[in-house]
Short mmCIF file of C-alpha atoms in Angstrom, two decimals:
data_model
loop_
_atom_site.label_atom_id
_atom_site.label_comp_id
_atom_site.label_asym_id
_atom_site.label_seq_id
_atom_site.Cartn_x
_atom_site.Cartn_y
_atom_site.Cartn_z
CA MET A 19 -23.43 6.88 -60.35
CA TYR A 20 -20.45 4.78 -59.20
CA ILE A 21 -19.85 1.08 -58.63
CA TYR A 22 -17.65 -0.33 -55.83
CA LEU A 23 -16.63 -3.70 -54.50
CA LYS A 24 -18.64 -4.94 -51.53
CA ASN A 25 -17.03 -6.86 -48.63
CA ILE A 26 -14.44 -8.47 -50.89
CA ASN A 27 -10.79 -8.90 -49.92
CA LYS A 28 -9.53 -11.87 -51.98
CA ILE A 29 -9.57 -12.05 -55.76
CA HIS A 30 -7.87 -14.71 -57.87
CA PHE A 31 -7.35 -14.70 -61.64
CA TYR A 32 -7.73 -18.19 -63.14
CA GLY A 33 -7.74 -18.57 -66.91
CA LYS A 34 -10.25 -16.15 -68.43
CA PHE A 35 -12.20 -15.92 -65.20
CA LEU A 36 -12.08 -14.31 -61.80
CA TYR A 37 -12.78 -16.10 -58.55
CA ILE A 38 -14.03 -13.94 -55.69
CA ASN A 39 -13.71 -15.10 -52.09
CA LYS A 40 -16.64 -14.08 -49.92
CA ALA A 41 -17.41 -15.57 -46.50
CA ASN A 42 -14.76 -18.28 -47.08
CA SER A 43 -16.40 -19.58 -50.26
CA TRP A 44 -15.45 -18.98 -53.88
CA LEU A 45 -17.68 -17.35 -56.46
CA LYS A 46 -16.72 -17.82 -60.13
CA LEU A 47 -17.48 -14.92 -62.47
CA ASN A 48 -18.11 -15.51 -66.18
CA GLU A 49 -16.09 -13.65 -68.81
CA LEU A 50 -18.39 -10.61 -68.93
CA LYS A 51 -18.64 -10.24 -65.15
CA SER A 52 -14.89 -10.79 -64.85
CA LEU A 53 -14.31 -7.91 -67.29
CA ILE A 54 -16.60 -5.60 -65.28
CA PHE A 55 -14.81 -6.56 -62.10
CA ILE A 56 -11.34 -6.01 -63.62
CA GLU A 57 -12.31 -2.53 -64.81
CA ILE A 58 -13.50 -1.67 -61.29
CA LEU A 59 -10.19 -2.98 -59.94
CA LYS A 60 -8.42 -0.55 -62.30
CA GLY A 61 -10.36 2.31 -60.73
CA ASN A 62 -13.00 2.69 -63.47
CA ASN A 63 -16.00 3.13 -61.17
CA ASN A 64 -18.22 5.43 -63.22
CA PHE A 65 -21.37 3.62 -64.41
CA ASP A 66 -21.42 5.10 -67.95
CA ASP A 67 -17.68 4.71 -68.44
CA LEU A 68 -17.92 1.04 -67.49
CA ILE A 69 -20.60 0.37 -70.08
CA ASP A 70 -18.35 2.00 -72.69
CA LYS A 71 -15.35 -0.10 -71.61
CA VAL A 72 -17.35 -3.33 -71.74
CA SER A 73 -18.79 -2.52 -75.16
CA LYS A 74 -15.31 -1.97 -76.58
CA ASN A 75 -14.40 -5.54 -75.56
CA ASN A 76 -16.82 -7.16 -78.03
CA PHE A 77 -19.73 -7.35 -75.60
CA ASN A 78 -22.90 -5.91 -77.15
CA ILE A 79 -24.53 -4.53 -74.04
CA ASN A 80 -27.04 -1.75 -73.39
CA TYR A 81 -27.76 0.34 -70.28
CA PHE A 82 -30.68 -1.85 -69.16
CA THR A 83 -28.75 -5.16 -69.48
CA PHE A 84 -25.69 -3.71 -67.75
CA SER A 85 -27.84 -2.38 -64.90
CA LYS A 86 -29.50 -5.78 -64.45
CA ILE A 87 -26.11 -7.53 -64.26
CA VAL A 88 -24.57 -5.06 -61.80
CA ILE A 89 -27.59 -4.34 -59.61
CA ASP A 90 -29.29 -7.76 -59.59
CA GLU A 91 -26.84 -10.50 -60.56
CA MET A 92 -23.73 -9.04 -58.87
CA LYS A 93 -25.40 -7.44 -55.85
CA GLU A 94 -23.55 -9.74 -53.43
CA ILE A 95 -20.17 -8.35 -54.49
CA LEU A 96 -20.89 -4.88 -55.87
CA GLU A 97 -22.60 -1.81 -54.44
CA ILE A 98 -23.90 1.39 -56.03
CA SER A 99 -23.03 4.84 -54.74
CA PHE A 100 -23.93 8.33 -55.94
CA LYS A 101 -20.64 9.78 -54.69
CA LYS A 102 -17.05 8.89 -55.48
CA ASN A 103 -15.36 6.92 -52.69
CA LYS A 104 -11.77 5.97 -51.95
CA ARG A 105 -10.52 2.72 -53.48
CA LYS A 106 -10.19 -0.18 -51.06
CA LYS A 107 -7.01 -2.20 -50.78
CA LEU A 108 -7.49 -5.75 -52.04
CA ILE A 109 -5.51 -8.97 -52.08
CA TYR A 110 -5.47 -10.35 -55.60
CA SER A 111 -3.44 -13.15 -57.08
CA GLY A 112 -3.06 -15.34 -60.13
CA ILE A 113 -2.59 -14.13 -63.71
CA LYS A 114 -5.23 -13.74 -66.40
CA ASN A 115 -5.10 -16.58 -68.97
CA LYS A 116 -2.85 -18.67 -66.69
CA TYR A 117 -3.97 -21.37 -64.26
CA PHE A 118 -2.10 -20.81 -61.01
CA PRO A 119 -3.86 -22.38 -58.00
CA TYR A 120 -4.85 -20.15 -55.09
CA ASN A 121 -3.57 -22.51 -52.41
CA ILE A 122 -1.34 -25.59 -52.27
CA GLN A 123 -1.02 -28.14 -49.47
CA ILE A 124 2.51 -29.58 -49.37
CA SER A 125 3.42 -32.76 -47.50
CA LEU A 126 7.02 -32.17 -46.43
CA THR A 127 7.58 -35.68 -45.06
CA ASN A 128 5.71 -38.90 -44.31
CA LYS A 129 7.58 -39.33 -41.02
CA CYS A 130 5.43 -38.97 -37.88
CA LEU A 131 5.79 -39.90 -34.21
CA HIS A 132 2.17 -41.07 -34.22
CA ASN A 133 0.69 -44.21 -35.73
CA CYS A 134 -2.93 -43.02 -36.02
CA LEU A 135 -5.75 -45.52 -36.48
CA HIS A 136 -7.22 -43.55 -39.40
CA CYS A 137 -4.10 -42.32 -41.24
CA TYR A 138 -4.66 -42.55 -44.99
CA LYS A 139 -0.91 -42.32 -45.68
CA TYR A 140 0.19 -44.94 -43.14
CA SER A 141 2.64 -42.43 -41.66
CA ASN A 142 4.80 -43.48 -38.71
CA SER A 143 8.19 -42.92 -37.08
CA ILE A 144 9.97 -45.47 -39.32
CA LYS A 145 9.11 -43.82 -42.64
CA ASN A 146 11.37 -40.98 -43.69
CA LYS A 147 10.54 -39.90 -47.23
CA LYS A 148 10.82 -36.12 -47.54
CA ILE A 149 10.53 -33.52 -50.24
CA ASP A 150 13.73 -32.18 -51.80
CA ILE A 151 14.25 -28.60 -50.62
CA ASN A 152 16.03 -27.42 -53.77
CA LYS A 153 13.19 -28.64 -55.99
CA LEU A 154 10.73 -27.01 -53.59
CA PHE A 155 12.62 -23.70 -53.86
CA SER A 156 12.48 -23.86 -57.69
CA PHE A 157 8.74 -24.50 -57.49
CA PHE A 158 8.21 -21.61 -55.06
CA ASN A 159 10.21 -19.26 -57.27
CA TYR A 160 7.86 -20.06 -60.16
CA ILE A 161 4.57 -19.63 -58.27
CA LYS A 162 5.38 -16.79 -55.85
CA ASN A 163 3.31 -13.62 -56.31
CA LYS A 164 0.70 -15.74 -58.17
CA THR A 165 -0.24 -18.44 -55.65
CA PRO A 166 -0.65 -16.75 -52.26
CA GLU A 167 -1.33 -19.57 -49.78
CA ILE A 168 0.86 -22.54 -48.82
CA GLU A 169 -0.12 -25.09 -46.17
CA PHE A 170 2.43 -27.59 -44.87
CA SER A 171 1.42 -31.06 -43.69
CA GLY A 172 2.98 -34.51 -43.34
CA GLY A 173 3.54 -36.83 -41.59
CA GLU A 174 4.69 -34.31 -39.06
CA PRO A 175 5.98 -31.17 -40.82
CA PHE A 176 7.92 -29.95 -37.75
CA LEU A 177 10.17 -33.01 -38.21
CA TYR A 178 11.33 -31.56 -41.55
CA GLU A 179 14.78 -30.18 -40.76
CA GLU A 180 14.73 -27.41 -43.38
CA LEU A 181 11.37 -25.88 -42.38
CA ASP A 182 13.08 -22.82 -40.84
CA GLU A 183 15.01 -22.25 -44.05
CA ILE A 184 11.84 -22.37 -46.17
CA ILE A 185 9.96 -19.87 -44.02
CA ASN A 186 12.92 -17.50 -43.74
CA ASN A 187 13.40 -17.46 -47.53
CA TYR A 188 9.76 -17.06 -48.53
CA TYR A 189 8.09 -15.40 -45.54
CA ASN A 190 7.23 -12.29 -47.59
CA ASP A 191 6.00 -14.25 -50.62
CA PHE A 192 3.28 -16.52 -49.19
CA TYR A 193 0.74 -16.84 -46.42
CA PHE A 194 1.96 -19.92 -44.57
CA SER A 195 -0.13 -22.32 -42.48
CA ILE A 196 0.71 -25.72 -41.04
CA ILE A 197 -1.10 -28.89 -39.91
CA THR A 198 0.76 -30.57 -37.06
CA SER A 199 0.25 -33.62 -34.84
CA GLY A 200 1.55 -31.60 -31.89
CA ASN A 201 4.25 -34.21 -31.27
CA TRP A 202 7.81 -33.49 -32.35
CA LYS A 203 11.33 -34.14 -31.10
CA ASN A 204 12.56 -30.58 -30.59
CA ASN A 205 10.42 -27.48 -30.15
CA PRO A 206 10.31 -25.26 -33.23
CA SER A 207 11.83 -21.88 -32.45
CA PRO A 208 9.51 -19.11 -31.21
CA LYS A 209 10.42 -17.05 -34.30
CA LEU A 210 9.31 -19.88 -36.58
CA VAL A 211 6.04 -20.46 -34.70
CA GLU A 212 5.03 -16.81 -34.80
CA LYS A 213 5.54 -16.57 -38.57
CA PHE A 214 2.66 -18.93 -39.42
CA ASP A 215 -0.60 -17.24 -40.35
CA ASN A 216 -2.53 -20.25 -39.11
CA ILE A 217 -1.64 -23.39 -37.16
CA LYS A 218 -3.91 -26.45 -37.10
CA LEU A 219 -3.08 -29.04 -34.46
CA THR A 220 -4.70 -32.47 -34.14
CA LEU A 221 -5.92 -33.79 -30.78
CA TYR A 222 -7.94 -37.01 -30.69
CA GLY A 223 -9.50 -37.22 -27.26
CA TYR A 224 -10.20 -35.38 -24.01
CA SER A 225 -8.37 -38.02 -21.98
CA LYS A 226 -4.91 -39.57 -22.07
CA LYS A 227 -6.41 -43.02 -22.65
CA THR A 228 -8.56 -42.03 -25.64
CA HIS A 229 -5.97 -39.90 -27.42
CA ASN A 230 -2.99 -42.21 -26.87
CA TYR A 231 -4.92 -45.24 -28.09
CA PHE A 232 -6.01 -43.40 -31.24
CA VAL A 233 -2.49 -42.20 -32.15
CA GLY A 234 -0.70 -45.40 -31.08
CA ASN A 235 1.70 -43.58 -28.76
CA LYS A 236 1.42 -44.03 -24.99
CA ASN A 237 3.30 -40.79 -24.24
CA SER A 238 1.55 -38.53 -26.73
CA PHE A 239 -1.31 -36.84 -24.81
CA LYS A 240 0.83 -35.18 -22.16
CA LYS A 241 3.32 -33.98 -24.75
CA VAL A 242 0.67 -32.66 -27.15
CA ILE A 243 -1.07 -30.67 -24.38
CA LYS A 244 2.30 -29.21 -23.38
CA ASN A 245 3.07 -28.33 -27.01
CA ILE A 246 -0.34 -26.68 -27.46
CA GLN A 247 0.55 -24.37 -24.60
CA TYR A 248 3.97 -23.74 -26.14
CA ILE A 249 2.42 -22.79 -29.51
CA GLN A 250 -0.09 -20.47 -27.82
CA ARG A 251 2.69 -18.43 -26.24
CA TYR A 252 3.92 -17.35 -29.68
CA ASN A 253 0.92 -17.67 -32.00
CA LYS A 254 -2.76 -17.03 -31.21
CA ASN A 255 -3.98 -18.31 -34.60
CA LEU A 256 -4.31 -21.90 -33.38
CA THR A 257 -7.14 -24.26 -34.32
CA ILE A 258 -7.63 -27.75 -32.87
CA GLN A 259 -8.76 -30.42 -35.34
CA THR A 260 -10.22 -33.75 -34.29
CA GLN A 261 -12.09 -36.73 -35.74
CA VAL A 262 -15.39 -37.83 -34.25
CA LYS A 263 -15.23 -41.49 -33.24
CA SER A 264 -18.68 -42.16 -31.74
CA ASN A 265 -22.20 -40.76 -31.27
CA ASP A 266 -21.43 -40.08 -27.62
CA ILE A 267 -22.45 -36.45 -27.10
CA GLU A 268 -20.88 -36.44 -23.64
CA GLU A 269 -17.51 -37.43 -25.11
CA ILE A 270 -17.74 -34.59 -27.64
CA GLU A 271 -18.72 -32.07 -24.98
CA ASN A 272 -15.89 -33.19 -22.69
CA PHE A 273 -13.51 -32.56 -25.58
CA ILE A 274 -14.92 -29.04 -25.94
CA LYS A 275 -14.56 -28.43 -22.18
CA LEU A 276 -10.91 -29.56 -22.28
CA SER A 277 -10.26 -27.22 -25.22
CA ILE A 278 -11.74 -24.28 -23.32
CA LYS A 279 -9.70 -25.18 -20.23
CA ILE A 280 -6.42 -25.02 -22.17
CA GLY A 281 -7.33 -21.75 -23.86
CA ILE A 282 -8.38 -22.94 -27.33
CA LYS A 283 -10.65 -20.58 -29.30
CA ASN A 284 -11.37 -22.71 -32.39
CA ILE A 285 -12.22 -26.41 -32.90
CA VAL A 286 -12.97 -28.22 -36.15
CA PHE A 287 -14.62 -31.66 -36.02
CA GLY A 288 -14.19 -34.05 -38.94
CA GLU A 289 -15.40 -37.47 -40.02
CA VAL A 290 -13.21 -40.58 -40.16
CA LEU A 291 -12.89 -41.71 -43.78
CA MET A 292 -12.68 -45.44 -44.52
CA ILE A 293 -9.34 -45.27 -46.30
CA GLY A 294 -5.77 -46.11 -45.32
CA ARG A 295 -5.44 -47.56 -41.81
CA ALA A 296 -9.08 -46.82 -41.02
CA LYS A 297 -10.11 -49.80 -43.17
CA SER A 298 -8.27 -52.28 -40.97
CA ASN A 299 -9.41 -50.46 -37.82
CA LYS A 300 -13.03 -49.97 -38.87
CA ASP A 301 -14.39 -51.63 -35.71
CA ASN A 302 -13.31 -48.46 -33.93
CA PHE A 303 -15.43 -46.25 -36.17
CA ASN A 304 -18.47 -48.10 -37.50
CA ASN A 305 -20.89 -47.24 -34.70
CA TYR A 306 -21.51 -43.59 -35.30
CA ASP A 307 -23.76 -41.46 -37.49
CA PHE A 308 -22.13 -38.22 -38.62
CA ASN A 309 -25.50 -36.72 -39.60
CA LEU A 310 -26.63 -37.14 -35.99
CA ILE A 311 -23.33 -35.71 -34.79
CA ARG A 312 -23.81 -32.59 -36.96
CA ASN A 313 -27.06 -31.86 -35.14
CA ASN A 314 -25.37 -32.36 -31.76
CA LEU A 315 -22.48 -30.12 -32.79
CA PHE A 316 -24.94 -27.43 -33.88
CA SER A 317 -26.53 -27.51 -30.40
CA LEU A 318 -23.12 -27.40 -28.71
CA ARG A 319 -22.01 -24.55 -30.96
CA GLU A 320 -24.97 -22.50 -29.73
CA LYS A 321 -24.36 -23.52 -26.12
CA TYR A 322 -20.71 -22.38 -26.16
CA LYS A 323 -21.16 -19.41 -28.49
CA GLY A 324 -18.91 -16.55 -27.46
CA ILE A 325 -16.59 -18.90 -25.56
CA ILE A 326 -15.22 -21.10 -28.33
CA ASN A 327 -15.84 -21.38 -32.09
CA ILE A 328 -17.08 -24.86 -33.06
CA SER A 329 -17.31 -26.00 -36.68
CA TYR A 330 -17.29 -29.23 -38.65
CA ILE A 331 -16.08 -30.29 -42.07
CA ASP A 332 -19.08 -30.75 -44.29
CA SER A 333 -19.59 -31.86 -47.89
CA PRO A 334 -20.33 -29.20 -50.52
CA LYS A 335 -23.95 -28.97 -51.63
CA ASN A 336 -25.37 -28.61 -55.17
CA LEU A 337 -22.77 -30.77 -56.91
CA SER A 338 -22.02 -29.71 -60.48
CA LYS A 339 -22.30 -32.17 -63.36
CA LYS A 340 -19.61 -30.24 -65.23
CA ASN A 341 -16.88 -30.62 -62.61
CA PHE A 342 -15.47 -33.86 -61.22
CA PHE A 343 -14.65 -31.93 -58.04
CA ASN A 344 -16.99 -29.37 -56.56
CA CYS A 345 -14.46 -28.09 -54.00
CA LYS A 346 -11.99 -26.43 -56.42
CA ALA A 347 -9.55 -29.36 -56.14
CA GLY A 348 -7.25 -29.39 -59.16
CA THR A 349 -8.14 -25.81 -60.07
CA LEU A 350 -7.80 -23.32 -57.20
CA SER A 351 -6.33 -25.98 -54.92
CA TRP A 352 -3.48 -28.48 -55.40
CA SER A 353 -1.73 -31.02 -53.23
CA VAL A 354 1.98 -31.83 -53.44
CA LEU A 355 3.12 -35.11 -51.86
CA GLU A 356 6.51 -35.73 -50.25
CA THR A 357 7.47 -37.53 -53.49
CA GLY A 358 6.95 -34.29 -55.44
CA ASP A 359 3.80 -35.66 -57.11
CA ILE A 360 0.97 -33.17 -57.68
CA THR A 361 -2.62 -34.34 -57.15
CA PRO A 362 -5.92 -32.44 -56.96
CA CYS A 363 -6.34 -33.23 -53.26
CA THR A 364 -4.21 -34.56 -50.42
CA LEU A 365 -6.67 -37.47 -49.95
CA LEU A 366 -6.36 -38.59 -53.57
CA ILE A 367 -2.90 -40.12 -53.73
CA ASP A 368 -3.68 -42.87 -56.25
CA GLU A 369 -1.66 -42.62 -59.48
CA ILE A 370 -4.87 -42.17 -61.46
CA PHE A 371 -5.06 -38.62 -60.06
CA TYR A 372 -1.48 -37.71 -60.95
CA LEU A 373 -1.26 -34.18 -62.42
CA GLY A 374 2.50 -33.71 -62.51
CA ASN A 375 5.62 -33.56 -60.34
CA ILE A 376 7.57 -30.58 -59.07
CA TYR A 377 10.84 -32.46 -59.67
CA LEU A 378 10.03 -32.75 -63.39
CA GLU A 379 8.69 -29.19 -63.60
CA ASP A 380 5.70 -30.38 -65.66
CA TYR A 381 3.54 -28.23 -63.37
CA LYS A 382 4.37 -25.41 -65.82
CA LYS A 383 2.27 -27.18 -68.45
CA LEU A 384 -0.59 -27.52 -65.95
CA ILE A 385 -0.37 -23.78 -65.20
CA ASN A 386 -0.31 -22.88 -68.91
CA LEU A 387 -3.09 -25.22 -70.05
CA GLY A 388 -5.26 -25.65 -66.96
CA PHE A 389 -7.09 -28.52 -65.30
CA GLU A 390 -9.91 -28.93 -67.84
CA LYS A 391 -8.29 -31.87 -69.67
CA TYR A 392 -7.91 -33.83 -66.42
CA ASN A 393 -11.42 -32.89 -65.34
CA ASN A 394 -12.83 -34.37 -68.55
CA ILE A 395 -10.69 -37.51 -68.21
CA TYR A 396 -12.02 -38.07 -64.67
CA ILE A 397 -15.64 -37.55 -65.73
CA ASN A 398 -15.31 -39.85 -68.78
CA ASN A 399 -13.61 -42.55 -66.69
CA PHE A 400 -15.75 -42.26 -63.59
CA GLU A 401 -16.72 -45.95 -63.55
CA LYS A 402 -13.08 -47.01 -64.00
CA ILE A 403 -12.02 -44.79 -61.07
CA LYS A 404 -14.89 -46.03 -58.92
CA ASN A 405 -14.05 -49.68 -59.63
CA LYS A 406 -10.35 -49.14 -58.95
CA TYR A 407 -11.16 -47.82 -55.49
CA LYS A 408 -13.74 -50.55 -54.98
CA LYS A 409 -11.03 -53.19 -55.47
CA LYS A 410 -9.11 -51.51 -52.63
CA GLY A 411 -12.22 -51.75 -50.44
CA GLU A 412 -12.92 -48.01 -50.70
CA ASN A 413 -15.80 -45.92 -52.00
CA ILE A 414 -14.53 -42.91 -53.96
CA ASN A 415 -17.61 -40.85 -52.98
CA ASN A 416 -17.02 -41.57 -49.30
CA ILE A 417 -13.52 -40.13 -49.52
CA CYS A 418 -14.87 -36.73 -50.44
CA GLY A 419 -18.48 -35.61 -50.73
CA SER A 420 -17.48 -33.03 -53.34
CA ILE A 421 -16.71 -35.69 -55.96
CA LEU A 422 -19.19 -36.01 -58.81
CA LYS A 423 -21.88 -38.62 -58.24
CA LYS A 424 -23.20 -40.63 -61.17
#
């Protein structure tokens, strides 16, 4: 009898454990299950041989217990066969007993040609803080072949003059994606556009009036639509992201119809968070119920099924009491700001969430020791964190639904 991996293509080593990506969600294996999985990765697929291997690693396990683990507890990721099959090619990353994240979002600059009503970073065309490319290269050299996914954001990342240089140097080392406003001064080259594995572009209305008002730029809508079409000529992996601003189902459907008209295949709807500029512009956002909108989006998703993929950003369920974040922030996912600061999440830019800085290279300590210390600090100081955000007029749990609730 043989054991094989089942519908798995991404595996990440993190500390003593393995994380398995299945259907775009992460499953954490304990030490015993990680060992079983690693042996299968090595090509040890025979049932009896696996029991022997596991037993030699200080796990007292019999045939019945092993069968229960493999057949019952790991049935979502393993399958049993009575014949020997060919090994499948897998993408795996990280290093055992080290704490490399799986993906990192990097803000290249806080400069942006928009002045969005909801921007949590207050980005605009006047600001011009940008990440140092030489420090970024040193960071990439340390994490390449361990951290597979890099996502660039801003501000507007296409305003970062050295973006071409980054992609050309590290194209074979990472899967690159980018979040763009769709408004830039000069078109990125076709060769640059086609090298991104995924492009997310923000559009904030189905009409010129709605979008331009939201982004604070009277010339934006026409230019963004034109740039969407430019991107599509060289890269089909384009997703439109937008924020819902009202309960108006007709407005949402008109946005979907516009997206279909211009050839978009994927839309993601998100909620406006009451942080950054959104606090002073809250009159624009306080008359909608995102729970109601979810139901409407579900109906529209069914209506346009097969024509366009419609999804929405939702909060993780079943929050853990052991983790401050339930979304893998700080562990499998990091954020690097244009200042070089490392935080668990791009939305959490307060100094209280500081993990390190790529300029100081203290990220090496984070990779060697892991996030657990910070996780415990956040849990033990939850009230302090909550009150600090309260003084700023913000609710920490409204920023991200994955944050521990007490």
